[in-house]
mmCIF file of C-alpha atoms in Angstrom:
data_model
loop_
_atom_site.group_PDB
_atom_site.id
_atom_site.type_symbol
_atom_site.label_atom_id
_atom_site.label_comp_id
_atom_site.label_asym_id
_atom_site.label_seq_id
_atom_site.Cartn_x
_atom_site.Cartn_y
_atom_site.Cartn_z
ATOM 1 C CA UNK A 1018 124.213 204.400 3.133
ATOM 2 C CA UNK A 1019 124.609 203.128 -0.403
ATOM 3 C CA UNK A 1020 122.381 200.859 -2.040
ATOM 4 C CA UNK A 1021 123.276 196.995 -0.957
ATOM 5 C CA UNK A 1022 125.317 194.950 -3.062
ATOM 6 C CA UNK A 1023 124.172 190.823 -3.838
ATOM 7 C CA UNK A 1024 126.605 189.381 -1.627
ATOM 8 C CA UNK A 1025 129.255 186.540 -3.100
ATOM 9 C CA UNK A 1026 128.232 183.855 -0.773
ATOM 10 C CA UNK A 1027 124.649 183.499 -2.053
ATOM 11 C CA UNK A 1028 123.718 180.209 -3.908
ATOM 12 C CA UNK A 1029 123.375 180.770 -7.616
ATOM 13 C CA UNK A 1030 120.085 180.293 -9.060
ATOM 14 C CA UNK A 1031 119.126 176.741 -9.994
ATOM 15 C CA UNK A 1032 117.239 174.806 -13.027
ATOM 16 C CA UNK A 1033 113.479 175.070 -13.346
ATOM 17 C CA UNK A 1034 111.248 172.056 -12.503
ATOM 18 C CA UNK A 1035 111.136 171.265 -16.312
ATOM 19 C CA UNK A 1036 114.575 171.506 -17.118
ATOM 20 C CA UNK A 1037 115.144 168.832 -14.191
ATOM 21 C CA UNK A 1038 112.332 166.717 -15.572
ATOM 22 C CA UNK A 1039 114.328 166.828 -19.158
ATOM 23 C CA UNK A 1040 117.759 165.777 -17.469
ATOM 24 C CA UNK A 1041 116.554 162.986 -15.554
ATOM 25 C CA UNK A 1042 114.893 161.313 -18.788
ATOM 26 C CA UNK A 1043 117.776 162.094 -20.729
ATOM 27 C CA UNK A 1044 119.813 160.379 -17.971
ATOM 28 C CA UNK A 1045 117.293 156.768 -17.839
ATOM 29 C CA UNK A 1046 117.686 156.855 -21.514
ATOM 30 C CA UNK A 1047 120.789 156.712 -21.867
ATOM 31 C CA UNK A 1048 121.346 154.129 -18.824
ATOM 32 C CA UNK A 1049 118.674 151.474 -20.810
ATOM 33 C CA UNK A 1050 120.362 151.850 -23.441
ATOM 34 C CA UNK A 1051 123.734 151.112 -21.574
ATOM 35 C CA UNK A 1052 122.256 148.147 -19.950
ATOM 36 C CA UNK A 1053 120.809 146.319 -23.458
ATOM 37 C CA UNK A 1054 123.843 147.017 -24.890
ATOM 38 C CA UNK A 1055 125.633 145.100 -21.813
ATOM 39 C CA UNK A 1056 123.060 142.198 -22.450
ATOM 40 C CA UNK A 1057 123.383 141.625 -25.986
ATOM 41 C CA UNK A 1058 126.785 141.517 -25.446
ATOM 42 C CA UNK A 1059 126.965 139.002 -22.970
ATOM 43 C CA UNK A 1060 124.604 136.373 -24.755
ATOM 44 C CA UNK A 1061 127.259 136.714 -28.050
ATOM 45 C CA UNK A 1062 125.598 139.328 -29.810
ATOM 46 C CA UNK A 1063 122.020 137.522 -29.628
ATOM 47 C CA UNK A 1064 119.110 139.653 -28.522
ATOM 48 C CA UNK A 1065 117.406 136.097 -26.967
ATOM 49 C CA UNK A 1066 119.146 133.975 -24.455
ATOM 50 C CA UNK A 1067 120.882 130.809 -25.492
ATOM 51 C CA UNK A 1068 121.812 131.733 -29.394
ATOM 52 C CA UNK A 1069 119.119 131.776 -31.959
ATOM 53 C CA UNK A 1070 115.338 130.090 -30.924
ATOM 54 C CA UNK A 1071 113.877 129.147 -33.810
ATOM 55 C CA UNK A 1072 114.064 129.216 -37.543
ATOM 56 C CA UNK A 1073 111.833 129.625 -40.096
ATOM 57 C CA UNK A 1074 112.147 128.540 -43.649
ATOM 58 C CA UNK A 1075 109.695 129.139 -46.466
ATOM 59 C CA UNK A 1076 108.314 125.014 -47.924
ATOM 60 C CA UNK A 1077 106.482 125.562 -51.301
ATOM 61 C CA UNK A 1078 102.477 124.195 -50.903
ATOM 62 C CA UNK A 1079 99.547 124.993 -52.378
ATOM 63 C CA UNK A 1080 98.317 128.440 -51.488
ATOM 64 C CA UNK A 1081 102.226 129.451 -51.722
ATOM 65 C CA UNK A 1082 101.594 129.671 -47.546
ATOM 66 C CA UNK A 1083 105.053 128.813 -45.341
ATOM 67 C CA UNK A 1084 105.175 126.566 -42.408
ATOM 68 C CA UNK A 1085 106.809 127.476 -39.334
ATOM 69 C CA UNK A 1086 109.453 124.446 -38.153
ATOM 70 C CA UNK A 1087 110.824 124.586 -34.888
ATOM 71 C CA UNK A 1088 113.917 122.690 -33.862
ATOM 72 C CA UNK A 1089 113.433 119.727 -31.963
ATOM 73 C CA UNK A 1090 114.626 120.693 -28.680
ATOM 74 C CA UNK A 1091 118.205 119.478 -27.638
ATOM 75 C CA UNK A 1092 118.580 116.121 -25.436
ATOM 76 C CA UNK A 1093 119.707 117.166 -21.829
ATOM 77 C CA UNK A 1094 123.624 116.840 -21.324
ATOM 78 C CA UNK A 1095 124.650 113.427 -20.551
ATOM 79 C CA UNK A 1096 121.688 111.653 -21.855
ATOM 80 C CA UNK A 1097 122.379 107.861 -23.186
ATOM 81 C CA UNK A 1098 120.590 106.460 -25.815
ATOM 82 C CA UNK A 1099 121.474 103.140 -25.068
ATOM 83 C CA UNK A 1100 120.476 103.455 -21.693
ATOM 84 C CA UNK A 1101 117.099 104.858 -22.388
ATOM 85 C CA UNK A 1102 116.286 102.154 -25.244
ATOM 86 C CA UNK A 1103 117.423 99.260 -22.499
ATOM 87 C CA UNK A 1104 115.212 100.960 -19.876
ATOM 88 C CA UNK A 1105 112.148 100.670 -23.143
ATOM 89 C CA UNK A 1106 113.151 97.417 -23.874
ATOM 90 C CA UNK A 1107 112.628 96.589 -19.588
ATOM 91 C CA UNK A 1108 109.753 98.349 -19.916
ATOM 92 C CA UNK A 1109 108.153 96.576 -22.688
ATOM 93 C CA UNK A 1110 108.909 92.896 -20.818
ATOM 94 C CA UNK A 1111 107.684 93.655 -17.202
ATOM 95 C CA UNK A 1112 104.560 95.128 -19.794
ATOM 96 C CA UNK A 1113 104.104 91.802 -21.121
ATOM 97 C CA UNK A 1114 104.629 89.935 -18.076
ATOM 98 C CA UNK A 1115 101.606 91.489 -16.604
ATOM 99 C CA UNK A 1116 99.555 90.964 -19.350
ATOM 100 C CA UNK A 1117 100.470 87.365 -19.081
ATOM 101 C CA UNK A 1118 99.409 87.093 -15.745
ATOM 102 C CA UNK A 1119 96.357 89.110 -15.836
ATOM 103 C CA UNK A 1120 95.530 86.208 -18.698
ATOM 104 C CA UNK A 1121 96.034 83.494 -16.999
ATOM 105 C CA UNK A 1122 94.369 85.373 -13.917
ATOM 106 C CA UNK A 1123 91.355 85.523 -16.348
ATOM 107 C CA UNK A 1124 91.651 81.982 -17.357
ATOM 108 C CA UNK A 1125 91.794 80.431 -13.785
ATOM 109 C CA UNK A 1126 88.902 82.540 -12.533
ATOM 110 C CA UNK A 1127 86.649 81.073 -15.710
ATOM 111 C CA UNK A 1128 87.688 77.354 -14.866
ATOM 112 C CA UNK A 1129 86.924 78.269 -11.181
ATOM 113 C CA UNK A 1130 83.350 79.536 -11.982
ATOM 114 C CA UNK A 1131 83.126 76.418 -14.758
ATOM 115 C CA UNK A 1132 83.809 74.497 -11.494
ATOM 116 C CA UNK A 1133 81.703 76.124 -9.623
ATOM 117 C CA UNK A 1134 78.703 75.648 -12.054
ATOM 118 C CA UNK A 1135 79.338 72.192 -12.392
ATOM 119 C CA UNK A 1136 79.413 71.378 -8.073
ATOM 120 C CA UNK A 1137 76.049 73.723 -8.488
ATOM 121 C CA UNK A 1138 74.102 71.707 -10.955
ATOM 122 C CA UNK A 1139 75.804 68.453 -9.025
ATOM 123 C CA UNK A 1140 74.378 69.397 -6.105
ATOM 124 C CA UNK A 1141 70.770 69.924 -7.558
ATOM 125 C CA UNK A 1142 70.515 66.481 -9.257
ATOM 126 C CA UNK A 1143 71.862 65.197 -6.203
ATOM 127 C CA UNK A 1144 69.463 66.962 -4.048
ATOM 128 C CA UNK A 1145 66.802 66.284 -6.506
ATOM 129 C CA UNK A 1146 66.939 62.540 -6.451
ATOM 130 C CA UNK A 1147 67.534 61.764 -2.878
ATOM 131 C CA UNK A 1148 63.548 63.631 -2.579
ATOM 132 C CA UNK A 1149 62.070 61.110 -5.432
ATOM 133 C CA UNK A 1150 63.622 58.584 -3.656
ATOM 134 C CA UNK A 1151 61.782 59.246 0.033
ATOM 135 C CA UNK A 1152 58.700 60.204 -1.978
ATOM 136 C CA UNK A 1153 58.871 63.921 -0.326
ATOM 137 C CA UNK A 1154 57.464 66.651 -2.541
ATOM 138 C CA UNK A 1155 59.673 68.258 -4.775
ATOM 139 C CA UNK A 1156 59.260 71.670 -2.617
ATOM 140 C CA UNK A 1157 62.103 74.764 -2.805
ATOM 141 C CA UNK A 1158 63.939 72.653 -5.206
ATOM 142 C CA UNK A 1159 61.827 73.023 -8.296
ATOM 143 C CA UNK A 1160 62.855 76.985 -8.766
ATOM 144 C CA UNK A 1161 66.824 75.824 -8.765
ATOM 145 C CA UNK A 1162 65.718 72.810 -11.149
ATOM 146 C CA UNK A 1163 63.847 74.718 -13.693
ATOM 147 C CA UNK A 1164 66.212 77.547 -13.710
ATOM 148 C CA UNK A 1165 69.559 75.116 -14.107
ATOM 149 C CA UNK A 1166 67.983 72.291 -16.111
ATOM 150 C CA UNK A 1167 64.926 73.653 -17.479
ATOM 151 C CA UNK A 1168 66.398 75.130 -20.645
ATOM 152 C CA UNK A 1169 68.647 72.779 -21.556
ATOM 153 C CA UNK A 1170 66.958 69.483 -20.508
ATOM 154 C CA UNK A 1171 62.880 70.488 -20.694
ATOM 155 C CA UNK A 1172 61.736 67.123 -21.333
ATOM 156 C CA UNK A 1173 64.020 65.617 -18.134
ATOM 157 C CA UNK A 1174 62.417 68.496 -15.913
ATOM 158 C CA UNK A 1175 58.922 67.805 -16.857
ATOM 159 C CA UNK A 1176 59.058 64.097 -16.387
ATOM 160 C CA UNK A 1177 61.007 65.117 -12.830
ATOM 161 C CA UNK A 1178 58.214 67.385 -11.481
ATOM 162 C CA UNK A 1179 55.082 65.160 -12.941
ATOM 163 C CA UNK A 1180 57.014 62.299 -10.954
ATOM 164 C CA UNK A 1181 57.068 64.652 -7.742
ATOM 165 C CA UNK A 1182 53.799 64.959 -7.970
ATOM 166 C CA UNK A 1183 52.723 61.673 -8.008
ATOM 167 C CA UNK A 1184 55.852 60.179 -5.597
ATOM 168 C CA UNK A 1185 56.619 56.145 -6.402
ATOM 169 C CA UNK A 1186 59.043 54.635 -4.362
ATOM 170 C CA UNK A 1187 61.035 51.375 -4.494
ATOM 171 C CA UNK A 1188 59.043 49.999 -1.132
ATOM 172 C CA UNK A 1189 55.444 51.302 -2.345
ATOM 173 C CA UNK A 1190 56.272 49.144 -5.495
ATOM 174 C CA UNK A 1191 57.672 46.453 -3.325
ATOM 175 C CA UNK A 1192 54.284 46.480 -1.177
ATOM 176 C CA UNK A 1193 52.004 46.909 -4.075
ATOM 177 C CA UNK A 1194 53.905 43.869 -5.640
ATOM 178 C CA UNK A 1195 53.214 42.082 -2.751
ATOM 179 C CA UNK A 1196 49.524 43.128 -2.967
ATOM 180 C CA UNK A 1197 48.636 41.626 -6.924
ATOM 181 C CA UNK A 1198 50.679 38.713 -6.458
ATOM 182 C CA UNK A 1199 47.910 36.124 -6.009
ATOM 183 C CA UNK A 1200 46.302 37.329 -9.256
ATOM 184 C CA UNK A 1201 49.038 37.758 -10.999
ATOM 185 C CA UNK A 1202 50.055 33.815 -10.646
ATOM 186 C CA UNK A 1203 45.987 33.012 -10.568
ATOM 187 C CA UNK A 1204 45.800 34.158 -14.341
ATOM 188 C CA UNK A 1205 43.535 36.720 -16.582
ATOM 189 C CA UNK A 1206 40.375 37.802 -15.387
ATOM 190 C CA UNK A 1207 37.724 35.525 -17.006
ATOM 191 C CA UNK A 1208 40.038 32.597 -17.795
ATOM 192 C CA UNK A 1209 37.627 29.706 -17.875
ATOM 193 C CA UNK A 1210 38.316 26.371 -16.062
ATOM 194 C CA UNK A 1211 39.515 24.771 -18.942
ATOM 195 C CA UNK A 1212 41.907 27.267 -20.262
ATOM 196 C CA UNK A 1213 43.119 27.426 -16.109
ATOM 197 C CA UNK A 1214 43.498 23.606 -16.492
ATOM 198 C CA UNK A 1215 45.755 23.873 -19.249
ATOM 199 C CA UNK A 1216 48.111 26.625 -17.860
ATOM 200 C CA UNK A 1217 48.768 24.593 -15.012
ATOM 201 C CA UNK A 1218 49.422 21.221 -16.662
ATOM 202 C CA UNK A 1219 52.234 23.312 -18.852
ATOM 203 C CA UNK A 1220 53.699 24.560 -15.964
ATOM 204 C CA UNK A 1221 53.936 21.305 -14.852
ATOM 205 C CA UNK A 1222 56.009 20.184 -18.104
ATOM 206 C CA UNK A 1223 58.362 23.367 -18.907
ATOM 207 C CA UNK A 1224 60.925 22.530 -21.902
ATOM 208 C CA UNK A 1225 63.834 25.279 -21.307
ATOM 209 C CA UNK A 1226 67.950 25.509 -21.453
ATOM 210 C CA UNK A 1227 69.692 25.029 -18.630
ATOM 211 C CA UNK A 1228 71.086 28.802 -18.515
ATOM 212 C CA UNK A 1229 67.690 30.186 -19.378
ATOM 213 C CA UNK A 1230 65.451 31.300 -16.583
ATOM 214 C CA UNK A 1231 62.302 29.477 -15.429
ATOM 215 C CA UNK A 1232 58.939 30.678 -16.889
ATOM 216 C CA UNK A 1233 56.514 29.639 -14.236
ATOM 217 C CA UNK A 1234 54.712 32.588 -12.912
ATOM 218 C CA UNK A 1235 55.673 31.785 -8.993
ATOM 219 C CA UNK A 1236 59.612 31.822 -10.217
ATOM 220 C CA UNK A 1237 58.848 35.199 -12.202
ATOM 221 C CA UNK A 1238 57.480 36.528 -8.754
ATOM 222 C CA UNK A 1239 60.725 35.556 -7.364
ATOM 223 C CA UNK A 1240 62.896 37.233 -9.433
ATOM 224 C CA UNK A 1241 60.918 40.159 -9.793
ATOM 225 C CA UNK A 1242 61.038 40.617 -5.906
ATOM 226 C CA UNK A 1243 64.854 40.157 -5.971
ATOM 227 C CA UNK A 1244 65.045 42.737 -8.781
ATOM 228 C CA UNK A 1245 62.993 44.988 -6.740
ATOM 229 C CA UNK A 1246 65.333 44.769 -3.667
ATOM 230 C CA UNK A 1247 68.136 45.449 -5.555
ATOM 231 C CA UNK A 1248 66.854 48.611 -7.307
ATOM 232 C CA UNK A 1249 65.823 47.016 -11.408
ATOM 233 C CA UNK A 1250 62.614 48.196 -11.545
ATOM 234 C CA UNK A 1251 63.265 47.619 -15.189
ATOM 235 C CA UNK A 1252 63.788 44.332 -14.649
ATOM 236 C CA UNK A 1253 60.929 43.211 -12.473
ATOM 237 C CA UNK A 1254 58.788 45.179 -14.631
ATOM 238 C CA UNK A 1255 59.823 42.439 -17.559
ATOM 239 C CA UNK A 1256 58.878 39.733 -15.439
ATOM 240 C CA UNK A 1257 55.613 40.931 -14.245
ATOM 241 C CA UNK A 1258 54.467 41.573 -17.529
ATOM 242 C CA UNK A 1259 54.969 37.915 -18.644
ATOM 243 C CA UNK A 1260 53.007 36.878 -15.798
ATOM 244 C CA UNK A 1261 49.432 35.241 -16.498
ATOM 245 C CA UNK A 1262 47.610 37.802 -14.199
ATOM 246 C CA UNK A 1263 49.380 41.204 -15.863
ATOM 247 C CA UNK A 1264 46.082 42.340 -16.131
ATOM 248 C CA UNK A 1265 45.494 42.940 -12.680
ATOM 249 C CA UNK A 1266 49.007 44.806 -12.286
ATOM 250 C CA UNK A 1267 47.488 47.921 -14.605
ATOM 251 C CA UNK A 1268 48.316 50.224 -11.753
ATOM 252 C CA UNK A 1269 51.399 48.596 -10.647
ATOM 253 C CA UNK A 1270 53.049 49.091 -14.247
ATOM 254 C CA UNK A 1271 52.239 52.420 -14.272
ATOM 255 C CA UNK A 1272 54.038 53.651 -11.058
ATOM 256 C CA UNK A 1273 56.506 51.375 -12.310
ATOM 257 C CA UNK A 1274 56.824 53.377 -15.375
ATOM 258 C CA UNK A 1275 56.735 56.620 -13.598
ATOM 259 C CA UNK A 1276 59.774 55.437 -11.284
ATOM 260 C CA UNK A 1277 61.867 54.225 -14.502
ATOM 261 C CA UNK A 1278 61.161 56.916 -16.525
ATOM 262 C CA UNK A 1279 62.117 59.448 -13.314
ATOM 263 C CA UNK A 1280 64.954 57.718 -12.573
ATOM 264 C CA UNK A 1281 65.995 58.301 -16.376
ATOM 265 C CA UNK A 1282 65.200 61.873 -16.868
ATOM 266 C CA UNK A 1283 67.110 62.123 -12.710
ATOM 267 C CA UNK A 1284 70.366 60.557 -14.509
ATOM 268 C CA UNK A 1285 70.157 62.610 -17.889
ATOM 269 C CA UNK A 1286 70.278 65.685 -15.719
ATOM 270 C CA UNK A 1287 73.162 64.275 -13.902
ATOM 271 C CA UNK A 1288 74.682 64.093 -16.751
ATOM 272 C CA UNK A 1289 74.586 67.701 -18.014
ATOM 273 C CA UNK A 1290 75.641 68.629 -14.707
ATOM 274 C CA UNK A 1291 79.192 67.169 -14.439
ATOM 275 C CA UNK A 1292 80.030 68.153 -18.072
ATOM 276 C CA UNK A 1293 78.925 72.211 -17.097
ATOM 277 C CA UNK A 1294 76.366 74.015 -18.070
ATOM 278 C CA UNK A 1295 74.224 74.530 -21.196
ATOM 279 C CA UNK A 1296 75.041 70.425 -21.693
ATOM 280 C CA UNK A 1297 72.482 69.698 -24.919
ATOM 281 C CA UNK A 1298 70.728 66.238 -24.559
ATOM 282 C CA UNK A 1299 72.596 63.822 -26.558
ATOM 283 C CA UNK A 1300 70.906 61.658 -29.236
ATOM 284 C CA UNK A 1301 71.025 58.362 -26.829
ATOM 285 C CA UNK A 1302 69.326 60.497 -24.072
ATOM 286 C CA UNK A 1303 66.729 61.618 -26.216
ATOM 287 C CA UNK A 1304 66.190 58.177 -27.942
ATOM 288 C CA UNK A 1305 66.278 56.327 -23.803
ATOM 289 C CA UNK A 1306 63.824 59.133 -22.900
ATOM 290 C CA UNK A 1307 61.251 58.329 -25.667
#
């Protein structure tokens, strides 16, 4: 037999791996550069979407550097001025209707604690006399006293707590009244007969005005008693210390002193507390209390 002939029907003989490799990049090249061109063409010849971004221009300053501007971005479509400066302007009132409320907020809650001071330093005083008036000890009141009164009123709180301490009420001066009341009408210790004689034969005789009151030491004792009953301690003291026996009564006008000059320093702190707190003393005060 003859040597065999390649038969017709065999596949020719393809690329090599590298020539492939070549085609295929060949083939992506060109397709990206298809596919820009397609891009740029549908944003109007712009390589960036939406037209032009930014643009820079050259300003002359020192150095000869350039600053970049950018655009200010473009209001949304359908935006109203108007509208927005009436929705500021809306803003801006509701704004300062707050503000005036939380200032009046403010101003109520600093009346309320003014108020609240004041019914304090009310109910202290109050507190405060009602024990000098039984004669109790001053007790758990003295911290609140000293720390409401004591800086503004020293003087009233001392002569408070020195009067606590030694307690004079109306009915021990009533009693103690009662007590002296033969010496004080009997006259001064050591008052010879003859000067005794001559006390009672002017008492006898009394040259006065009708409206003025009578001198005689058993009408003093009257009216001092009266005074005492109704609370003038200030009063009966005056009377007992015209009396011809005062010098028997040492003790007497000194609780009797204590109780006025309690009762004084009890009002002044009264006083401060209805008109609030940190209430100086006031020149009358200060003059009553000395």
């Amino acid at each position: 037999m003859s040597r065999e002939e390649p038969s017709v029907l065999a596949p020719a003989r393809g690329l090599s791996p590298l020539g492939t490799t070549l085609l295929i990049a060949v083939l992506a090249f060109l397709g990206g550069i298809a596919a820009f061109a397609g891009l740029v063409k549908l944003n109007g010849g712009s390589l960036w979407p939406g037209g032009a971004a930014t643009a820079i221009e050259g300003s002359a300053e020192p150095g000869n550097e350039t600053t970049a501007v950018t655009a200010p971005p473009e209001l949304p479509p359908g935006t109203d001025l108007a509208t927005l400066n009436a929705r500021e302007q809306a803003l801006a009132t509701r704004l300062d209707t707050i503000e005036g409320r939380l200032a009046a907020v403010d101003s109520d809650s600093r009346v309320a604690g003014a108020y609240a001071a004041r019914a304090e330093g009310l109910l202290i005083a109050f507190a405060t006399r009602r024990i000098l008036d039984r004669g109790l000890p001053i007790g758990a009141i003295e911290e609140p006293l000293r720390s409401r009164f004591g800086a503004s009123h020293p003087d009233a709180v001392a002569t408070i707590l020195r009067a606590a301490n030694e307690p004079v009420t109306l009915e021990d001066l009533r009693l103690a009244l009662d007590t002296i009341a033969p010496r004080l009408a009997a006259g001064a210790p050591g008052e010879g007969p003859l000067s005794r004689l001559r006390r009672l034969t002017g008492d006898l005789l009394v040259l006065r005005q009708e409206t003025s009151p009578s001198p005689r030491p058993a009408d003093r004792l009257t009216r001092a008693r009266r005074m005492l009953d109704a609370g003038q301690v200030e009063a009966a003291l005056a009377e007992v210390s015209h009396m011809p026996g005062i010098d028997y009564a040492e003790n007497w006008v000194s609780a009797a002193k204590r109780y006025i000059a309690a009762r004084r320093a009890l009002s002044e702190i009264e006083l401060a507390a209805m008109q609030g707190p940190g209430a100086p003393a006031t020149a009358t005060q200060t003059e009553t209390r000395q």
